[in-house]
Coordinates of C-alpha atoms and ligand atoms in Angstrom, one line a residue:
M1 CA 0.0 0.0 0.0
I2 CA 1.2 3.5 -0.8
P3 CA 1.8 5.4 2.5
P4 CA 0.0 8.8 2.8
I5 CA 3.3 10.7 2.4
A6 CA 3.7 9.3 -1.1
R7 CA 0.1 9.7 -2.1
R8 CA 0.7 13.4 -2.8
F9 CA 2.8 12.4 -5.8
V10 CA 1.4 9.1 -6.9
A11 CA -2.2 8.4 -8.1
G12 CA -2.4 4.8 -6.7
E13 CA -1.0 1.4 -7.3
S14 CA -3.8 0.2 -9.6
A15 CA -5.4 1.5 -12.8
A16 CA -8.7 1.7 -10.9
A17 CA -7.1 4.0 -8.3
A18 CA -5.6 6.1 -11.1
L19 CA -9.0 6.5 -12.8
D20 CA -10.5 7.6 -9.4
H21 CA -7.7 10.3 -9.3
V22 CA -8.6 11.4 -12.9
R23 CA -12.2 11.9 -11.8
R24 CA -11.2 14.0 -8.9
C25 CA -8.9 16.2 -11.1
N26 CA -11.6 16.5 -13.8
D27 CA -14.0 17.7 -11.2
R28 CA -11.5 20.6 -10.7
E29 CA -11.3 21.2 -14.5
I30 CA -7.8 19.6 -14.6
K31 CA -7.1 17.0 -17.2
V32 CA -4.7 14.1 -16.5
I33 CA -1.8 12.5 -18.2
L34 CA -1.4 9.0 -16.7
N35 CA 2.0 7.4 -16.5
L36 CA 2.4 3.8 -15.4
L37 CA 5.6 3.8 -13.4
G38 CA 8.5 1.7 -14.9
E39 CA 11.7 2.3 -16.8
H40 CA 14.9 0.7 -18.0
Y41 CA 13.6 -2.8 -18.7
T42 CA 16.2 -5.0 -20.3
D43 CA 13.7 -7.9 -20.2
P44 CA 11.5 -7.8 -23.3
V45 CA 8.7 -9.6 -21.4
A46 CA 8.5 -6.7 -18.9
A47 CA 8.5 -4.1 -21.7
D48 CA 5.7 -6.0 -23.6
E49 CA 3.7 -6.3 -20.4
D50 CA 3.7 -2.6 -19.7
A51 CA 2.8 -1.8 -23.3
R52 CA -0.2 -4.2 -22.9
E53 CA -1.1 -2.5 -19.6
Y54 CA -1.2 0.9 -21.4
A55 CA -3.4 -0.6 -24.1
T56 CA -5.8 -1.9 -21.5
L57 CA -5.7 1.4 -19.6
L58 CA -6.7 3.2 -22.9
E59 CA -9.5 0.7 -23.3
D60 CA -10.7 1.3 -19.8
L61 CA -10.6 5.0 -20.2
A62 CA -12.6 4.8 -23.5
G63 CA -15.5 3.4 -21.5
T64 CA -15.7 6.4 -19.3
D65 CA -16.3 10.2 -19.7
L66 CA -12.9 11.0 -18.2
D67 CA -10.5 13.5 -19.7
A68 CA -7.2 11.8 -19.6
C69 CA -4.4 10.5 -21.9
V70 CA -1.1 8.6 -21.3
S71 CA 2.6 9.3 -21.3
V72 CA 5.1 6.5 -21.8
K73 CA 8.8 6.2 -21.2
P74 CA 10.8 4.7 -24.2
S75 CA 12.9 2.5 -21.9
Q76 CA 9.7 1.2 -20.3
I77 CA 8.4 -0.2 -23.5
G78 CA 11.5 -1.7 -24.9
L79 CA 14.2 0.9 -25.9
D80 CA 16.8 -0.8 -23.7
V81 CA 16.0 -4.1 -25.4
S82 CA 16.1 -2.8 -29.0
E83 CA 14.8 0.0 -31.1
A84 CA 12.5 -2.4 -33.0
R85 CA 10.9 -3.5 -29.7
F86 CA 10.3 0.1 -28.7
R87 CA 8.7 1.0 -32.0
D88 CA 6.5 -2.2 -32.0
N89 CA 5.3 -1.5 -28.5
L90 CA 4.8 2.2 -29.2
R91 CA 2.7 1.3 -32.3
T92 CA 0.6 -1.2 -30.1
I93 CA -0.2 1.7 -27.7
V94 CA -0.8 4.3 -30.4
D95 CA -3.0 1.9 -32.4
R96 CA -5.3 1.4 -29.4
A97 CA -5.3 5.1 -28.7
E98 CA -6.2 5.9 -32.3
E99 CA -9.2 3.5 -32.1
H100 CA -10.7 5.6 -29.3
D101 CA -9.4 9.0 -30.4
Q102 CA -7.1 9.3 -27.5
F103 CA -3.7 10.9 -27.1
V104 CA -0.3 9.4 -26.3
W105 CA 2.7 11.4 -25.0
I106 CA 6.3 10.1 -25.1
D107 CA 8.5 11.2 -22.2
M108 CA 12.1 12.0 -23.0
E109 CA 14.9 10.2 -21.1
D110 CA 18.6 10.8 -21.0
H111 CA 20.5 12.1 -24.1
T112 CA 21.5 8.6 -25.3
T113 CA 17.8 8.0 -26.1
T114 CA 17.0 11.3 -27.8
D115 CA 17.7 10.2 -31.4
P116 CA 15.8 6.9 -31.4
T117 CA 12.9 8.5 -29.5
L118 CA 12.7 11.5 -31.8
D119 CA 13.0 9.4 -35.0
A120 CA 10.2 7.0 -33.8
F121 CA 7.9 9.9 -32.8
E122 CA 8.5 11.7 -36.1
E123 CA 7.8 8.6 -38.2
I124 CA 4.7 7.4 -36.4
V125 CA 3.0 10.7 -35.8
S126 CA 3.6 11.7 -39.4
E127 CA 1.9 8.5 -40.6
R128 CA -1.1 9.2 -38.4
G129 CA -1.3 13.0 -38.8
G130 CA -1.4 13.7 -35.0
G131 CA -2.6 12.1 -31.8
M132 CA 0.9 12.0 -30.2
G133 CA 3.2 14.4 -28.4
L134 CA 6.9 14.3 -27.6
C135 CA 8.8 15.9 -24.7
L136 CA 11.9 18.0 -25.5
Q137 CA 14.5 19.2 -22.9
A138 CA 15.7 22.8 -22.9
N139 CA 19.0 21.8 -21.1
L140 CA 20.2 19.9 -24.1
K141 CA 22.2 22.0 -26.6
R142 CA 20.7 20.1 -29.5
T143 CA 17.1 21.0 -28.6
R144 CA 16.9 24.2 -30.6
D145 CA 17.5 22.1 -33.7
D146 CA 15.0 19.5 -32.6
V147 CA 12.3 22.1 -31.9
E148 CA 12.9 23.5 -35.4
R149 CA 12.8 20.0 -36.9
L150 CA 9.3 19.4 -35.4
T151 CA 7.8 22.8 -36.5
D152 CA 5.8 21.3 -39.4
V153 CA 5.4 17.8 -37.9
P154 CA 1.9 17.0 -36.7
G155 CA 1.5 16.3 -33.0
K156 CA 2.4 18.3 -29.9
V157 CA 5.6 19.2 -28.2
R158 CA 6.0 19.3 -24.4
L159 CA 8.9 21.6 -23.5
V160 CA 10.6 20.9 -20.1
K161 CA 13.8 22.1 -18.6
G162 CA 15.3 18.5 -18.4
A163 CA 15.5 16.2 -15.5
Y164 CA 18.7 14.3 -16.3
D165 CA 22.2 15.1 -15.2
E166 CA 23.9 15.5 -18.6
P167 CA 27.6 16.2 -19.4
A168 CA 28.6 19.8 -20.1
T169 CA 29.7 18.9 -23.6
I170 CA 26.1 18.4 -24.7
A171 CA 24.0 20.2 -22.1
Y172 CA 23.7 23.6 -20.3
R173 CA 24.4 23.0 -16.7
S174 CA 23.6 26.2 -15.0
K175 CA 20.0 26.9 -14.0
E176 CA 20.2 30.5 -15.3
R177 CA 21.3 29.3 -18.8
V178 CA 18.6 26.6 -18.9
D179 CA 16.0 29.2 -17.9
E180 CA 17.2 31.5 -20.6
V181 CA 17.2 28.8 -23.3
Y182 CA 13.7 27.6 -22.1
G183 CA 12.4 31.1 -22.7
E184 CA 14.0 31.4 -26.1
L185 CA 12.5 28.1 -27.2
L186 CA 9.1 29.2 -26.0
D187 CA 9.5 32.4 -28.1
Y188 CA 10.3 30.2 -31.2
M189 CA 7.5 27.8 -30.6
F190 CA 4.8 30.4 -30.1
E191 CA 6.0 32.3 -33.2
Q192 CA 6.4 29.3 -35.5
Y193 CA 4.2 26.5 -34.3
D194 CA 0.5 26.3 -35.3
G195 CA -0.4 25.2 -31.7
G196 CA 0.3 22.0 -29.9
I197 CA 2.6 23.6 -27.4
A198 CA 2.8 22.1 -23.9
V199 CA 4.6 24.2 -21.2
G200 CA 5.8 21.4 -18.9
S201 CA 7.0 23.5 -16.0
H202 CA 6.0 24.7 -12.6
D203 CA 8.0 27.9 -13.0
P204 CA 5.7 31.0 -12.7
V205 CA 8.2 33.0 -14.8
M206 CA 7.9 30.5 -17.8
I207 CA 4.2 30.3 -17.4
D208 CA 3.8 34.1 -17.5
R209 CA 6.0 34.2 -20.5
A210 CA 3.8 31.6 -22.3
R211 CA 0.7 33.6 -21.4
E212 CA 2.2 36.8 -22.9
L213 CA 3.3 34.9 -26.0
H214 CA -0.2 33.5 -26.4
D215 CA -1.6 37.0 -26.1
A216 CA 0.9 38.2 -28.7
Y217 CA 0.6 35.4 -31.3
G218 CA -2.7 33.7 -30.4
T219 CA -1.0 30.3 -30.6
S220 CA -2.8 27.7 -28.5
F221 CA -1.0 26.0 -25.7
E222 CA -1.5 23.9 -22.6
I223 CA 0.2 23.9 -19.2
Q224 CA 1.4 20.6 -17.7
M225 CA 2.5 20.1 -14.1
L226 CA 3.3 17.1 -12.0
M227 CA 0.8 15.7 -9.4
G228 CA 1.6 17.1 -6.0
V229 CA 3.5 20.1 -7.2
R230 CA 1.8 23.6 -7.2
E231 CA -1.7 22.0 -7.1
D232 CA -3.3 25.3 -6.1
A233 CA -1.7 27.0 -9.1
Q234 CA -3.0 24.1 -11.3
E235 CA -6.5 24.7 -10.2
E236 CA -6.2 28.5 -10.6
L237 CA -4.7 28.3 -14.0
A238 CA -7.3 25.7 -15.1
R239 CA -10.0 28.5 -14.8
E240 CA -8.4 30.2 -17.7
Y241 CA -6.2 27.7 -19.6
E242 CA -6.0 24.1 -20.5
V243 CA -4.1 22.4 -17.6
W244 CA -2.9 18.8 -17.6
Q245 CA -1.6 17.1 -14.5
Y246 CA 1.0 14.4 -15.0
A247 CA 0.0 11.7 -12.6
P248 CA 2.1 8.5 -12.2
Y249 CA 0.7 5.3 -10.8
G250 CA 1.6 1.7 -10.3
S251 CA 3.5 -0.7 -8.0
R252 CA 6.9 0.8 -8.7
W253 CA 6.1 4.1 -6.9
F254 CA 8.9 4.2 -4.4
A255 CA 11.8 5.3 -6.7
Y256 CA 9.6 8.0 -8.2
F257 CA 8.4 9.2 -4.9
S258 CA 12.0 9.4 -3.5
R259 CA 13.0 11.6 -6.5
R260 CA 10.1 13.9 -6.1
A261 CA 10.5 14.2 -2.3
M262 CA 14.2 15.0 -2.6
E263 CA 13.9 17.3 -5.6
S264 CA 13.5 20.5 -3.8
R265 CA 14.1 21.6 -0.3
K266 CA 10.4 22.4 -0.1
N267 CA 9.4 18.9 -0.9
A268 CA 12.1 17.4 1.4
L269 CA 10.7 19.5 4.3
F270 CA 7.2 18.4 3.4
A271 CA 8.4 14.7 3.6
L272 CA 10.2 15.3 6.8
R273 CA 7.2 16.9 8.4
A274 CA 5.0 14.0 7.3
V275 CA 7.5 11.5 8.8
L276 CA 7.6 13.4 12.1
G277 CA 3.9 13.7 12.0
R278 CA 3.9 17.5 12.1
Ligands
FAD301 P1 12.3 24.6 -11.7 O1 13.4 25.3 -12.4 O2 12.6 23.3 -10.9 O3 11.6 25.6 -10.6 C1 11.3 26.9 -11.1 C2 10.3 27.6 -10.2 O4 9.1 26.8 -10.2 C3 10.7 27.6 -8.7 O5 11.6 28.7 -8.4 C4 9.4 27.7 -8.0 O6 8.9 29.0 -8.2 C5 8.5 26.8 -8.9 N1 8.5 25.4 -8.4 C6 9.1 24.4 -8.8 N2 8.9 23.3 -8.0 C7 8.0 23.7 -7.1 C8 7.4 23.1 -5.9 N3 7.7 21.8 -5.7 N4 6.6 23.8 -5.2 C9 6.4 25.1 -5.4 N5 7.0 25.8 -6.4 C10 7.8 25.1 -7.3 N6 11.9 15.9 -17.6 C11 12.5 15.1 -18.5 O7 13.7 15.1 -18.6 N7 11.8 14.3 -19.4 C12 10.4 14.3 -19.3 O8 9.8 13.5 -20.1 C13 9.7 15.1 -18.4 N8 8.4 15.2 -18.4 C14 7.8 16.1 -17.5 C15 6.4 16.3 -17.6 C16 5.8 17.3 -16.8 C17 4.3 17.5 -16.9 C18 6.6 18.1 -16.0 C19 6.0 19.2 -15.2 C20 7.9 17.9 -15.9 C21 8.6 16.9 -16.7 N9 9.9 16.8 -16.6 C22 10.5 15.9 -17.5 C23 10.7 17.4 -15.5 C24 11.4 18.7 -15.9 O9 12.4 18.5 -16.9 C25 12.0 19.4 -14.7 O10 13.0 18.7 -14.2 C26 11.0 19.8 -13.7 O11 9.7 20.1 -14.2 C27 11.5 21.0 -12.8 O12 11.6 22.1 -13.6 P2 10.5 23.3 -13.6 O13 10.4 23.9 -15.0 O14 9.3 22.8 -13.1 O15 11.1 24.5 -12.7

């Protein structure tokens, strides 16, 4: 069972619990991106199993009136086994989503996965004319080129700052520089994209910049934040904009929760207070 301290960040262990969470969010006008926790499978059986679980989840969602989609990690559905396995499993998930007019996001992992992830996304989303989105990371020096490459590709792009500790040869390492690049990439996307921009950030500065760019160019966008982070802001922003909450679920919740809890001092203090019962 997930202890109360972790429930802030994780929607539950089962798909049923995750769907209950979606309903509670939808009641607050917040849509939900569900992520089944799991990554770095070298066993093809585990990768295929999670792909099937996503397909079942999409089926379950289709039978409801809930506003939700899914986000998958490449190494969860086979990239650490082979590129072919990843693509096959991605197609399985996207096929099921397409049957029910649902949306599939692809998370972006460390820089060694960027090329195969981007190539698979570009190929599959182009065949289908949409229905998919890809995450790009502002901390990688290559991302300006990737953002430009996707300008006329159907589908959405979620821009994040980047969660992986990447080497200085290929990534900006200072927070100031990453923030600066994030803002510049937003400028480009709002000017050049037809829409389909997802601002994957809790940063009020970036969200304000996106709002200003939206006012200037009229380009549609959505805001995406993680479950358990700035939930008040999510609710407030949802009164005016499309807000999606990224909500992980599943039995492998401990590693994810530990990352979230330690990520910022604020979250660490929250965890400590909960442990101490204060
Ligand atoms: P930060 O630079 O961490 O913080 C900026 C400001 O935001 C802070 O000064 C504060 O004002 C506010 N803030 C941030 N956290 C809190 C908090 N806990 N409480 C209150 N205020 C806070 N990374 C990847 O590499 N690949 C992915 O696929 C990926 N997907 C993501 C999907 C979503 C929906 C989101 C939101 C993030 C995702 N990330 C992903 C993580 C991302 O790369 C960042 O590591 C993470 O979002 C932290 O950066 P930030 O933009 O939120 O702001």
